[in-house]
PDB file of N, CA, C and O and ligand atoms in Angstrom:
ATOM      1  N   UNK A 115     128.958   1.917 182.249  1.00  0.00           N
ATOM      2  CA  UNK A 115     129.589   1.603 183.534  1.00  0.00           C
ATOM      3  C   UNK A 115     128.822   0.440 184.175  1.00  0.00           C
ATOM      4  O   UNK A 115     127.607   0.244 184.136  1.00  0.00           O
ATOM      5  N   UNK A 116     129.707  -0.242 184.733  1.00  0.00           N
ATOM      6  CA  UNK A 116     129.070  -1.586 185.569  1.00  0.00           C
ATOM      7  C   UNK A 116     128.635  -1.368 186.746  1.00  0.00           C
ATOM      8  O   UNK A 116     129.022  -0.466 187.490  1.00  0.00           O
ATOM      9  N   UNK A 117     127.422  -2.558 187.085  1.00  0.00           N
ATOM     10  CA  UNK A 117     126.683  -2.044 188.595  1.00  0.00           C
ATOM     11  C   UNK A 117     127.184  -2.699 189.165  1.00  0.00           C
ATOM     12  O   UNK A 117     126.964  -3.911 189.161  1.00  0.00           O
ATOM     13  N   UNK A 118     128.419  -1.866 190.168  1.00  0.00           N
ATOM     14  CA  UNK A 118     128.505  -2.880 191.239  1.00  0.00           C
ATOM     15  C   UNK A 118     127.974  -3.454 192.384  1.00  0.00           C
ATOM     16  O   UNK A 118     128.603  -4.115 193.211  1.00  0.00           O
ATOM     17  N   UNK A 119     126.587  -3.129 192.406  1.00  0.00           N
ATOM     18  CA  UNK A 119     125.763  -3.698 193.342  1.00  0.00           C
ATOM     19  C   UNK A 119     125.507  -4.972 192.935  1.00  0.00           C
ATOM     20  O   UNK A 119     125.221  -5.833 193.767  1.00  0.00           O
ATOM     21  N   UNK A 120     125.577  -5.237 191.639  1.00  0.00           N
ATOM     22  CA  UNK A 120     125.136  -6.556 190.765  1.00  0.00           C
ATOM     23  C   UNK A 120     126.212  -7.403 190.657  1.00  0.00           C
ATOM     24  O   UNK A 120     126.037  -8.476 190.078  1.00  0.00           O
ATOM     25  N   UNK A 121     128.068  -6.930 191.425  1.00  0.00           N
ATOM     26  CA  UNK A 121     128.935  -7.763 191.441  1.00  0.00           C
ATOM     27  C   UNK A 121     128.739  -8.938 192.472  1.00  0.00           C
ATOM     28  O   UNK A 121     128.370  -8.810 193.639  1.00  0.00           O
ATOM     29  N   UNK A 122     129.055 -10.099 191.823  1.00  0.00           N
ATOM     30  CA  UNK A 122     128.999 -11.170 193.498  1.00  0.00           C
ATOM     31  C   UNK A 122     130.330 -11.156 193.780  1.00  0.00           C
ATOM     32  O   UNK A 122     131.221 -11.126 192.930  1.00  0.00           O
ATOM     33  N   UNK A 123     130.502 -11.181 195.153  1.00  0.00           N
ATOM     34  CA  UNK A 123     131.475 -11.987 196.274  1.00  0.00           C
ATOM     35  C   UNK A 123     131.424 -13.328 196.721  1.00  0.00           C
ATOM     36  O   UNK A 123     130.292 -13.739 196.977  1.00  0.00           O
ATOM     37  N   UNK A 124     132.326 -14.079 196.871  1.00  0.00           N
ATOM     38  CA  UNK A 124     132.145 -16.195 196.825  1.00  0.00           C
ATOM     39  C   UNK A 124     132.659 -15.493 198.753  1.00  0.00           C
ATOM     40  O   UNK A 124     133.676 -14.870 199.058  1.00  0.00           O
ATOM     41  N   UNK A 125     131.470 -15.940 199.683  1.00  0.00           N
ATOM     42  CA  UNK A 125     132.011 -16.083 201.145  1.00  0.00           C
ATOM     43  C   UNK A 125     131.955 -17.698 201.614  1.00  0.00           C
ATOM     44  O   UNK A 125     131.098 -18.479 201.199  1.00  0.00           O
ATOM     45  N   UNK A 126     132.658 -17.932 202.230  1.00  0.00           N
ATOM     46  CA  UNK A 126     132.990 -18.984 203.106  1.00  0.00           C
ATOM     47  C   UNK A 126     132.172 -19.085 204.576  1.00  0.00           C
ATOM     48  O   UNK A 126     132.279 -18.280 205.501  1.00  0.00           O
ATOM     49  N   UNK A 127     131.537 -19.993 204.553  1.00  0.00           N
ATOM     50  CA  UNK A 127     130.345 -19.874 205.621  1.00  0.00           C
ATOM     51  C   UNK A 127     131.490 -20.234 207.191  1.00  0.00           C
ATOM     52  O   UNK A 127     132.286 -21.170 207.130  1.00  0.00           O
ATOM     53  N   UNK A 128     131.403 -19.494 208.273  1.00  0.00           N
ATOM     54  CA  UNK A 128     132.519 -19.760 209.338  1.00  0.00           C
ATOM     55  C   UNK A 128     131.590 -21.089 209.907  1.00  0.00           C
ATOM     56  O   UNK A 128     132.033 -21.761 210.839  1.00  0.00           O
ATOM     57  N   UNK A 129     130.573 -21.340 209.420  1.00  0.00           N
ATOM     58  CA  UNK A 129     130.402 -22.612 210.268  1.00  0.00           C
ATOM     59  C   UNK A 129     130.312 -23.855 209.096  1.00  0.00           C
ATOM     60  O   UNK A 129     129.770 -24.667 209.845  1.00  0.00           O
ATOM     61  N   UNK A 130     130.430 -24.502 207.974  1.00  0.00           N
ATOM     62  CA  UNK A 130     130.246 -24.942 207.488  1.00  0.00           C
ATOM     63  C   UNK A 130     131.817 -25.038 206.797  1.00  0.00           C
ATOM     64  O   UNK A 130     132.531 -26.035 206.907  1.00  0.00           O
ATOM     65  N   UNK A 131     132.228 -23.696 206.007  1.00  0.00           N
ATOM     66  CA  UNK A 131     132.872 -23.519 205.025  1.00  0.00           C
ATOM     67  C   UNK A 131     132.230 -23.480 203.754  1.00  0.00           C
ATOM     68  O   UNK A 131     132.612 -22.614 202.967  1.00  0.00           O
ATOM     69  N   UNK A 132     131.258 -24.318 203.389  1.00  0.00           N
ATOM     70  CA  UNK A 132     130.676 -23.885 202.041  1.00  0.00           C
ATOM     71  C   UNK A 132     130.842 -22.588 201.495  1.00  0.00           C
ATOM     72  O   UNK A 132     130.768 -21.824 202.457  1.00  0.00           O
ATOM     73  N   UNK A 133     131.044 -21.877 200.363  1.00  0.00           N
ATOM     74  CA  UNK A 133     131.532 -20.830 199.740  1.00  0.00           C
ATOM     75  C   UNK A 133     129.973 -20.974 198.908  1.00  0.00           C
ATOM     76  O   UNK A 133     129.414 -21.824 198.214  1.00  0.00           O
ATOM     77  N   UNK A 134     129.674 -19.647 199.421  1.00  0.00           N
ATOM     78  CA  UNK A 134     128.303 -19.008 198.821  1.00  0.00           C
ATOM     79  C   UNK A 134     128.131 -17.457 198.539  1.00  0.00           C
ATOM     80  O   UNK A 134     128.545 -16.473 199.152  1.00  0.00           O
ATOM     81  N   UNK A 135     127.253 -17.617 197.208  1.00  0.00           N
ATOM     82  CA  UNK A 135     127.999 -16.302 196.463  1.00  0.00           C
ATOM     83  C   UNK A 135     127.001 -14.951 197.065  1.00  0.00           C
ATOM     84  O   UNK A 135     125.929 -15.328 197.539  1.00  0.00           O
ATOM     85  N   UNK A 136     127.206 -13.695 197.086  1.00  0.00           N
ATOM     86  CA  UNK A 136     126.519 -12.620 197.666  1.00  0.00           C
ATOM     87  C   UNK A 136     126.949 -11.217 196.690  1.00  0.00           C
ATOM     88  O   UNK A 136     128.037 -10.907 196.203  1.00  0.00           O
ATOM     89  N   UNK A 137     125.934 -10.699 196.650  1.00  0.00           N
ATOM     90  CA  UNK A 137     126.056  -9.628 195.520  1.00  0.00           C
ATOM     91  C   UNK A 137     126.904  -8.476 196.629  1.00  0.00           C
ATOM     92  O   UNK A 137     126.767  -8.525 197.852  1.00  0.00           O
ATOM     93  N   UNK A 138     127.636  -7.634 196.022  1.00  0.00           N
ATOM     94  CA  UNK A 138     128.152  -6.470 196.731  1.00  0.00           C
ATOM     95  C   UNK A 138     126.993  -5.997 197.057  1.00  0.00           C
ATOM     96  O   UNK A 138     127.315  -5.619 198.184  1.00  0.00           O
ATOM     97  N   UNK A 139     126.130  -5.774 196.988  1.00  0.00           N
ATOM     98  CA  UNK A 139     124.518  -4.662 197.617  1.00  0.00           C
ATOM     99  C   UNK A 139     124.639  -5.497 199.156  1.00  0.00           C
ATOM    100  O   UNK A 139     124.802  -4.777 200.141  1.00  0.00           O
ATOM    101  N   UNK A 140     124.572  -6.790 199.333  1.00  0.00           N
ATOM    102  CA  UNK A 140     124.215  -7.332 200.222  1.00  0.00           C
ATOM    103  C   UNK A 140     125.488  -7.221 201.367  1.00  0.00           C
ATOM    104  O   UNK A 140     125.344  -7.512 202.554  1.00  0.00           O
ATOM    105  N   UNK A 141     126.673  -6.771 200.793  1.00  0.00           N
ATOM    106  CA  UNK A 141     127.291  -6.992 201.656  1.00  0.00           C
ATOM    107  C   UNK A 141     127.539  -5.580 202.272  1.00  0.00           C
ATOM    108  O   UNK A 141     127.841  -5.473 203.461  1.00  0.00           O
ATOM    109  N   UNK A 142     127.431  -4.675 201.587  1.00  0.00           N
ATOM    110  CA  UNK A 142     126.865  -2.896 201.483  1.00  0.00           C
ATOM    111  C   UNK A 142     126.488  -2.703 202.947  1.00  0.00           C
ATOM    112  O   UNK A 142     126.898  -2.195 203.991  1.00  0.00           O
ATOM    113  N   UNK A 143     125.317  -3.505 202.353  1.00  0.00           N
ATOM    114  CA  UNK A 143     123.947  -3.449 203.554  1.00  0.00           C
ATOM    115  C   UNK A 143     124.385  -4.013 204.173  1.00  0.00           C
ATOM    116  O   UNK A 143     125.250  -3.166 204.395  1.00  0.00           O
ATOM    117  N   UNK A 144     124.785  -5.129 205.045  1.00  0.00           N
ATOM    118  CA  UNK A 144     125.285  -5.992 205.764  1.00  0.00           C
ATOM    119  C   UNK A 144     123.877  -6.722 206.184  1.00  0.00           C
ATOM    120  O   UNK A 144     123.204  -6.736 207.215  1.00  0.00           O
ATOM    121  N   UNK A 145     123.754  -7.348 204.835  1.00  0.00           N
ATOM    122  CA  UNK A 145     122.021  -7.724 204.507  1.00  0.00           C
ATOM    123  C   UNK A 145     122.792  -9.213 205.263  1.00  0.00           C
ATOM    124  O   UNK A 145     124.008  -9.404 205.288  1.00  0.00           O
ATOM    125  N   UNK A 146     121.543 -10.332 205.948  1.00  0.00           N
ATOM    126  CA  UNK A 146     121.662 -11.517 206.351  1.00  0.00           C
ATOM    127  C   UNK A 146     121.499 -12.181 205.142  1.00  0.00           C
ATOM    128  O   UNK A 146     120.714 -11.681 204.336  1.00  0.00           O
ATOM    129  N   UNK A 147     122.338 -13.655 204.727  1.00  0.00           N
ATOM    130  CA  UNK A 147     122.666 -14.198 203.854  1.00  0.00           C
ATOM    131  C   UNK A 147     122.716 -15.886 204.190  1.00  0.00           C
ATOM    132  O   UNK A 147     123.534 -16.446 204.919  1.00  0.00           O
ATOM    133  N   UNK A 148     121.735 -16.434 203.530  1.00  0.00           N
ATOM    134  CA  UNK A 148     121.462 -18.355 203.946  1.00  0.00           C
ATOM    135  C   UNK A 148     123.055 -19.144 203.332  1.00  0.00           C
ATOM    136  O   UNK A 148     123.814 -19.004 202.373  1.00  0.00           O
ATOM    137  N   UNK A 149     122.979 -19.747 204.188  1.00  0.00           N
ATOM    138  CA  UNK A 149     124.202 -20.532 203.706  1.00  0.00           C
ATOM    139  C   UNK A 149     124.030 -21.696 202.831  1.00  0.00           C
ATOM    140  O   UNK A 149     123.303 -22.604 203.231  1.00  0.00           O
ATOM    141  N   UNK A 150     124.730 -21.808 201.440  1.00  0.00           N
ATOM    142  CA  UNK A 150     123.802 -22.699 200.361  1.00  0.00           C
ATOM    143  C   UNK A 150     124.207 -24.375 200.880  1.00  0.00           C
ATOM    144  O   UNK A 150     123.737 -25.420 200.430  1.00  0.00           O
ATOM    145  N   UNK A 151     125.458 -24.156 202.209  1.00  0.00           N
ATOM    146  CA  UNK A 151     125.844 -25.801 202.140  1.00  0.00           C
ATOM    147  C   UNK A 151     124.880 -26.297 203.717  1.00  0.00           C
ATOM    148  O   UNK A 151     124.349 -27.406 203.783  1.00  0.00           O
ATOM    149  N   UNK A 152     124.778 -25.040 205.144  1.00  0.00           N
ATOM    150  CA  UNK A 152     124.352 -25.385 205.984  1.00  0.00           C
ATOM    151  C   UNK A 152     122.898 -25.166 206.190  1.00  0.00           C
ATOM    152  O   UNK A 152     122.165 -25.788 206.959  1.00  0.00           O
ATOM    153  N   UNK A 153     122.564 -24.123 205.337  1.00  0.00           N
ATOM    154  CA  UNK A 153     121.159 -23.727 205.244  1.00  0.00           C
ATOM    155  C   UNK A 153     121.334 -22.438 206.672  1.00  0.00           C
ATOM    156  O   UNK A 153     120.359 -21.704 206.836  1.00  0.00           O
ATOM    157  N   UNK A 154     122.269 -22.291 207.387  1.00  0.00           N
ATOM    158  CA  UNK A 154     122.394 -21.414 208.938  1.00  0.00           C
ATOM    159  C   UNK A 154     122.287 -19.454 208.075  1.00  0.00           C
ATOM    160  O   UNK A 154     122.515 -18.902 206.999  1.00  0.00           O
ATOM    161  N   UNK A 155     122.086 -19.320 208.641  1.00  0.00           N
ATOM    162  CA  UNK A 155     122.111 -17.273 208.526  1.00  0.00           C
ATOM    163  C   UNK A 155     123.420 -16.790 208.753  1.00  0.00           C
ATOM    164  O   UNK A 155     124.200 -16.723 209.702  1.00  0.00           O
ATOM    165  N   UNK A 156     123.401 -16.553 207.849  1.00  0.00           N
ATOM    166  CA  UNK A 156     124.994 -15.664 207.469  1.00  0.00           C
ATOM    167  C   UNK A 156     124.902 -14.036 207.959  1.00  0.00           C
ATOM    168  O   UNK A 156     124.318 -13.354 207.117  1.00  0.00           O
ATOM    169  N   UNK A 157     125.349 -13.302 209.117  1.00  0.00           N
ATOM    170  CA  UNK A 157     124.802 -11.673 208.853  1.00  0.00           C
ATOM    171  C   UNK A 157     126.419 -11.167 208.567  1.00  0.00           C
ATOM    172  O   UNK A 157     127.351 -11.416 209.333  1.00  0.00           O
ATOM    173  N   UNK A 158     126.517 -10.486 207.434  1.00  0.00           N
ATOM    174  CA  UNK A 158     127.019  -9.895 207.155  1.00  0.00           C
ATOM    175  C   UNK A 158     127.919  -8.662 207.809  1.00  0.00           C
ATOM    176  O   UNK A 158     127.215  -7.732 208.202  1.00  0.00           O
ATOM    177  N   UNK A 159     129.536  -8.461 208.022  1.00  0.00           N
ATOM    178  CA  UNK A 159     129.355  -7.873 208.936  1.00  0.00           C
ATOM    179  C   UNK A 159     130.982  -7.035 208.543  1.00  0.00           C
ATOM    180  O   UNK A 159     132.091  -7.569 208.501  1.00  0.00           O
ATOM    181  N   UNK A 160     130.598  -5.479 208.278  1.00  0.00           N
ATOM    182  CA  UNK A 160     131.879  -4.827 207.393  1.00  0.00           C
ATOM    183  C   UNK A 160     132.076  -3.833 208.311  1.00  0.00           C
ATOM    184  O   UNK A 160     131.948  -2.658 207.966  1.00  0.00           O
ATOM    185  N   UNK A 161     132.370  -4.131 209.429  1.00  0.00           N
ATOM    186  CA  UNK A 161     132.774  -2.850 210.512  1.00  0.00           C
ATOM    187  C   UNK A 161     133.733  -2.186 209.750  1.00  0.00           C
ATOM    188  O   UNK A 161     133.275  -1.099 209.398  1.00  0.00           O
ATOM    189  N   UNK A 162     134.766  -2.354 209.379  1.00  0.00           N
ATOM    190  CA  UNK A 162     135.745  -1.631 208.661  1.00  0.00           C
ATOM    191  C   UNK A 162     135.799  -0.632 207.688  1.00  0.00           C
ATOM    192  O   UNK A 162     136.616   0.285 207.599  1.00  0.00           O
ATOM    193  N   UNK A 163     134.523  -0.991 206.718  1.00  0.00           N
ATOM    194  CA  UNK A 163     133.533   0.011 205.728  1.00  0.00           C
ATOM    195  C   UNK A 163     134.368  -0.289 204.496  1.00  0.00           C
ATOM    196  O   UNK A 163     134.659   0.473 203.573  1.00  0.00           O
ATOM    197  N   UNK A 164     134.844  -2.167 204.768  1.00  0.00           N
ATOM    198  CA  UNK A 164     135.775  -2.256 203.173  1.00  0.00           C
ATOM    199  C   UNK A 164     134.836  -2.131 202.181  1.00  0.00           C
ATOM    200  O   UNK A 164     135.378  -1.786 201.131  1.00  0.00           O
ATOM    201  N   UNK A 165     133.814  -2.252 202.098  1.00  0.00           N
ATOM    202  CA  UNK A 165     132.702  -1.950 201.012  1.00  0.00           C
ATOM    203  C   UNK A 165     132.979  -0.509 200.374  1.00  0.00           C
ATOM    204  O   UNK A 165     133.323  -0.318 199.208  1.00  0.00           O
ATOM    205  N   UNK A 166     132.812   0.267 201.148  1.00  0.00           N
ATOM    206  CA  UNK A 166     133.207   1.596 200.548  1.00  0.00           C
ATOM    207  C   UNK A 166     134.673   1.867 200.275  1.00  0.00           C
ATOM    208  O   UNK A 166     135.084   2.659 199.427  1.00  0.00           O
ATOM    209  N   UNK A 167     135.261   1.280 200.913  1.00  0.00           N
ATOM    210  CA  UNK A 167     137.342   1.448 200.561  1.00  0.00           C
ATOM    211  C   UNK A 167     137.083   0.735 199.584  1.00  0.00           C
ATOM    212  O   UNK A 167     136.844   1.544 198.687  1.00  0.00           O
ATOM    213  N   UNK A 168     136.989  -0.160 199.227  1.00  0.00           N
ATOM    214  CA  UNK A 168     136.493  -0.770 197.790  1.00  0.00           C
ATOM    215  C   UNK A 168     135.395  -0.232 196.382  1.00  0.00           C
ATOM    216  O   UNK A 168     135.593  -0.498 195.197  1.00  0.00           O
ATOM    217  N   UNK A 169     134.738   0.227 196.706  1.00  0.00           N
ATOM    218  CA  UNK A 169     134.173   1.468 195.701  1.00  0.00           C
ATOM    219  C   UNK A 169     135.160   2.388 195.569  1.00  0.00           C
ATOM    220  O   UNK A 169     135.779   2.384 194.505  1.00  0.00           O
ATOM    221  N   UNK A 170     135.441   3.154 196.383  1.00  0.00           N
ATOM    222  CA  UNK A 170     136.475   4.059 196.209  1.00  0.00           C
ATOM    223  C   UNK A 170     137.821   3.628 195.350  1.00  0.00           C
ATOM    224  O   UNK A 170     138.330   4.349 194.492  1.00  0.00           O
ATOM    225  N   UNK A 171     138.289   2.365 195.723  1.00  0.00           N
ATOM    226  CA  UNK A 171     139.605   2.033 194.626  1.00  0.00           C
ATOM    227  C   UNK A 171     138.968   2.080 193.302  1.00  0.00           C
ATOM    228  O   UNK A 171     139.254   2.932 192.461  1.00  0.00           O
ATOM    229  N   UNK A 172     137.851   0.884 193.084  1.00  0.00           N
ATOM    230  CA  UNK A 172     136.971   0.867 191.475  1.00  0.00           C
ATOM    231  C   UNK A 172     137.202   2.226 190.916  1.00  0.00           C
ATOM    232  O   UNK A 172     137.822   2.482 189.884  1.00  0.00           O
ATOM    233  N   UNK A 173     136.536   3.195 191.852  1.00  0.00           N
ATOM    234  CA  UNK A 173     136.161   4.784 191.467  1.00  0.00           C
ATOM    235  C   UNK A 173     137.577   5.119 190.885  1.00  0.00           C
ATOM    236  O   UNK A 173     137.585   5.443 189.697  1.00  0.00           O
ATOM    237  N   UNK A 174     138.622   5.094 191.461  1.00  0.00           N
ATOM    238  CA  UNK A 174     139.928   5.523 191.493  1.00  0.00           C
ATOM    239  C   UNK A 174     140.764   5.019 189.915  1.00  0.00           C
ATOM    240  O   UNK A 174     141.349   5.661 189.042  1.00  0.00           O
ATOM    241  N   UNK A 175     140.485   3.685 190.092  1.00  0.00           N
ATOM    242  CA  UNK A 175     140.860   2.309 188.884  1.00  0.00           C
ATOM    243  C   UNK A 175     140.062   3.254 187.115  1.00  0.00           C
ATOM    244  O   UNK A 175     140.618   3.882 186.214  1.00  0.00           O
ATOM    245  N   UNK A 176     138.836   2.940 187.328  1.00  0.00           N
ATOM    246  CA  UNK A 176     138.157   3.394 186.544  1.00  0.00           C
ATOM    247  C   UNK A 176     138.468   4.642 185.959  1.00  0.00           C
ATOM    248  O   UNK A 176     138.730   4.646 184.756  1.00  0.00           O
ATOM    249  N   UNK A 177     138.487   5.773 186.637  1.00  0.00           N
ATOM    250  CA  UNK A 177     138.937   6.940 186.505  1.00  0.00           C
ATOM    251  C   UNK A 177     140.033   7.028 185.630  1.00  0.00           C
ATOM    252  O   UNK A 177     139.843   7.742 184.646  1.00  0.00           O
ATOM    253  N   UNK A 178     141.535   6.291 185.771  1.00  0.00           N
ATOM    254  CA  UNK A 178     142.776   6.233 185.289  1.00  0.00           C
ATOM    255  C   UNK A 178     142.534   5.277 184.459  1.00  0.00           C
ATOM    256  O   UNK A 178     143.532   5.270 183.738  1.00  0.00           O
ATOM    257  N   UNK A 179     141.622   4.218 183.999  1.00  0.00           N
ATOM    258  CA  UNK A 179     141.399   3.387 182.878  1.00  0.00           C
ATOM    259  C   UNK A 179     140.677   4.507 182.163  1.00  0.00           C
ATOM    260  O   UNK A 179     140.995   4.266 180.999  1.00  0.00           O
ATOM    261  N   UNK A 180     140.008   5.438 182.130  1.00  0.00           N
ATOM    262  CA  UNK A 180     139.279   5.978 181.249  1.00  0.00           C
ATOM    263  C   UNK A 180     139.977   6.961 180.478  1.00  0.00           C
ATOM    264  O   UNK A 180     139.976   7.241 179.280  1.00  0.00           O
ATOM    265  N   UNK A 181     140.779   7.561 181.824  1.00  0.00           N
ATOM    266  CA  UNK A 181     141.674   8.701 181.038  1.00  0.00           C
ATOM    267  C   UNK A 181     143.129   8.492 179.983  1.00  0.00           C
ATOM    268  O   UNK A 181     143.682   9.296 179.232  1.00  0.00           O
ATOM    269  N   UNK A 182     143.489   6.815 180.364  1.00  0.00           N
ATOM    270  CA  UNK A 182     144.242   6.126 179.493  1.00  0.00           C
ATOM    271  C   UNK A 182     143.864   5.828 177.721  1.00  0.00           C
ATOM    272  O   UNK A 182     144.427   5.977 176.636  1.00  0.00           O
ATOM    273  N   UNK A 183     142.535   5.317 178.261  1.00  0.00           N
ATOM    274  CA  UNK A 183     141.874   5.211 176.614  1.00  0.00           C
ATOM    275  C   UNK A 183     141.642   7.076 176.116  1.00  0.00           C
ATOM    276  O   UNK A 183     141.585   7.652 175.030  1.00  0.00           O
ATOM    277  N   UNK A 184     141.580   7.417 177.214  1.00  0.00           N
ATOM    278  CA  UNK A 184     141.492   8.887 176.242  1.00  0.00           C
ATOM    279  C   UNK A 184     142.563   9.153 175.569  1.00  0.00           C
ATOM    280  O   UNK A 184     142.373   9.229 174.355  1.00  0.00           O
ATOM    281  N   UNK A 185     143.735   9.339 175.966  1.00  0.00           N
ATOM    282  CA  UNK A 185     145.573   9.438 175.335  1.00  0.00           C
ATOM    283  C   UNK A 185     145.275   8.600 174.728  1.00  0.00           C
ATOM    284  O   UNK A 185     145.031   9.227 173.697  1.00  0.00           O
ATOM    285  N   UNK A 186     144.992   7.202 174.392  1.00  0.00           N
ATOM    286  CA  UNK A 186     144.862   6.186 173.346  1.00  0.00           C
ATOM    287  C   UNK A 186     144.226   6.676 172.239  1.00  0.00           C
ATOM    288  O   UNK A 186     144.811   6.675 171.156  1.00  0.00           O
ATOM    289  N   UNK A 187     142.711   7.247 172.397  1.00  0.00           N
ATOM    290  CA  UNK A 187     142.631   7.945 171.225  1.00  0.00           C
ATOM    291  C   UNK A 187     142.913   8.854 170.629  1.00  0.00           C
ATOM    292  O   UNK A 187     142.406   9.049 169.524  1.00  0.00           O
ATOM    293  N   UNK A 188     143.759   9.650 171.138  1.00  0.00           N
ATOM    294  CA  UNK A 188     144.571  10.585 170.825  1.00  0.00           C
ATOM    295  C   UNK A 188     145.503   9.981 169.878  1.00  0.00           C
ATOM    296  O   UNK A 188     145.237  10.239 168.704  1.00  0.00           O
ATOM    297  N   UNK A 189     146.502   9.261 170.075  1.00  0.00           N
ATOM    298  CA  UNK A 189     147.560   8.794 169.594  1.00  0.00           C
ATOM    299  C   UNK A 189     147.171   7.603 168.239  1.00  0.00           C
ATOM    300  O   UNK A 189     147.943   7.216 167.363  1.00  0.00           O
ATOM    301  N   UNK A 190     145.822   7.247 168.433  1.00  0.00           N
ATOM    302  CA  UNK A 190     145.393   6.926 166.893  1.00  0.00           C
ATOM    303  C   UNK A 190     145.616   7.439 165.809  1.00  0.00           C
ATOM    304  O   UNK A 190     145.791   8.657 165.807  1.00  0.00           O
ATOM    305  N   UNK A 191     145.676   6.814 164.725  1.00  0.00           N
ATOM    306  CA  UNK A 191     145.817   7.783 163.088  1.00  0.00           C
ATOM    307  C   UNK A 191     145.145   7.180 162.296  1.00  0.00           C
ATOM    308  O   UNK A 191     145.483   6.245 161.570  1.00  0.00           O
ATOM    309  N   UNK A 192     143.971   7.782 162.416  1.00  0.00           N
ATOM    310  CA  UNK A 192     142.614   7.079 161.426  1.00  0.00           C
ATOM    311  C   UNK A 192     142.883   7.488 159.883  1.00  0.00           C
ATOM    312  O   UNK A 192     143.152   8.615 159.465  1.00  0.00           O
ATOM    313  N   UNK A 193     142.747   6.308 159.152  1.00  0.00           N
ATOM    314  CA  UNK A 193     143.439   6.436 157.490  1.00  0.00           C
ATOM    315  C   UNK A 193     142.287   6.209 156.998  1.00  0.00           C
ATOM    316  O   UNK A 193     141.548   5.538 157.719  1.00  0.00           O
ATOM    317  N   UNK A 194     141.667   6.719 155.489  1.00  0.00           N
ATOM    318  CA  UNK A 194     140.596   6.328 155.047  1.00  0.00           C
ATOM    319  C   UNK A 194     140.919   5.975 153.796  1.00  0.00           C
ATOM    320  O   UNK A 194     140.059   5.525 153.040  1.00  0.00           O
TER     321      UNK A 194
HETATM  322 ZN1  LIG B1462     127.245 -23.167 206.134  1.00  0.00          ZN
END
């Protein structure tokens, strides 16, 4: 399974625009983040808790990708 703490997100700096990349951990945390075009402090800011509505779909996604390949191997016919 993949870490999604180790996924990046490309944000758009609101004062610059430069698009600078941030790992999901950071945006989790609503860790402060340098802007790579203005050099200004980015703070991070997920009142909404899409971080976690977003784990939760992965969780959800994953789940029904796994149980798909399971019926997949089912429906194999290994010949020797
Ligand atoms: Zn900037």
């Amino acid at each position: 399974m993949f870490d999604l703490d180790r996924f990046t997100i490309d944000l758009d700096c609101p004062r610059c625009g430069f698009s600078t990349p941030a790992f999901y951990r950071q945006a989790r945390l609503r860790a402060p983040l340098i802007c790579r075009g203005c050099h200004c402090t980015i703070q991070l800011d997920d009142h909404m808790n899409e971080c976690k509505k977003a784990r939760q779909t992965i969780a959800r996604a994953m789940a029904e990708l796994e149980a798909e390949l399971s019926k997949l191997n089912k429906k194999l016919v290994i010949r020797l």
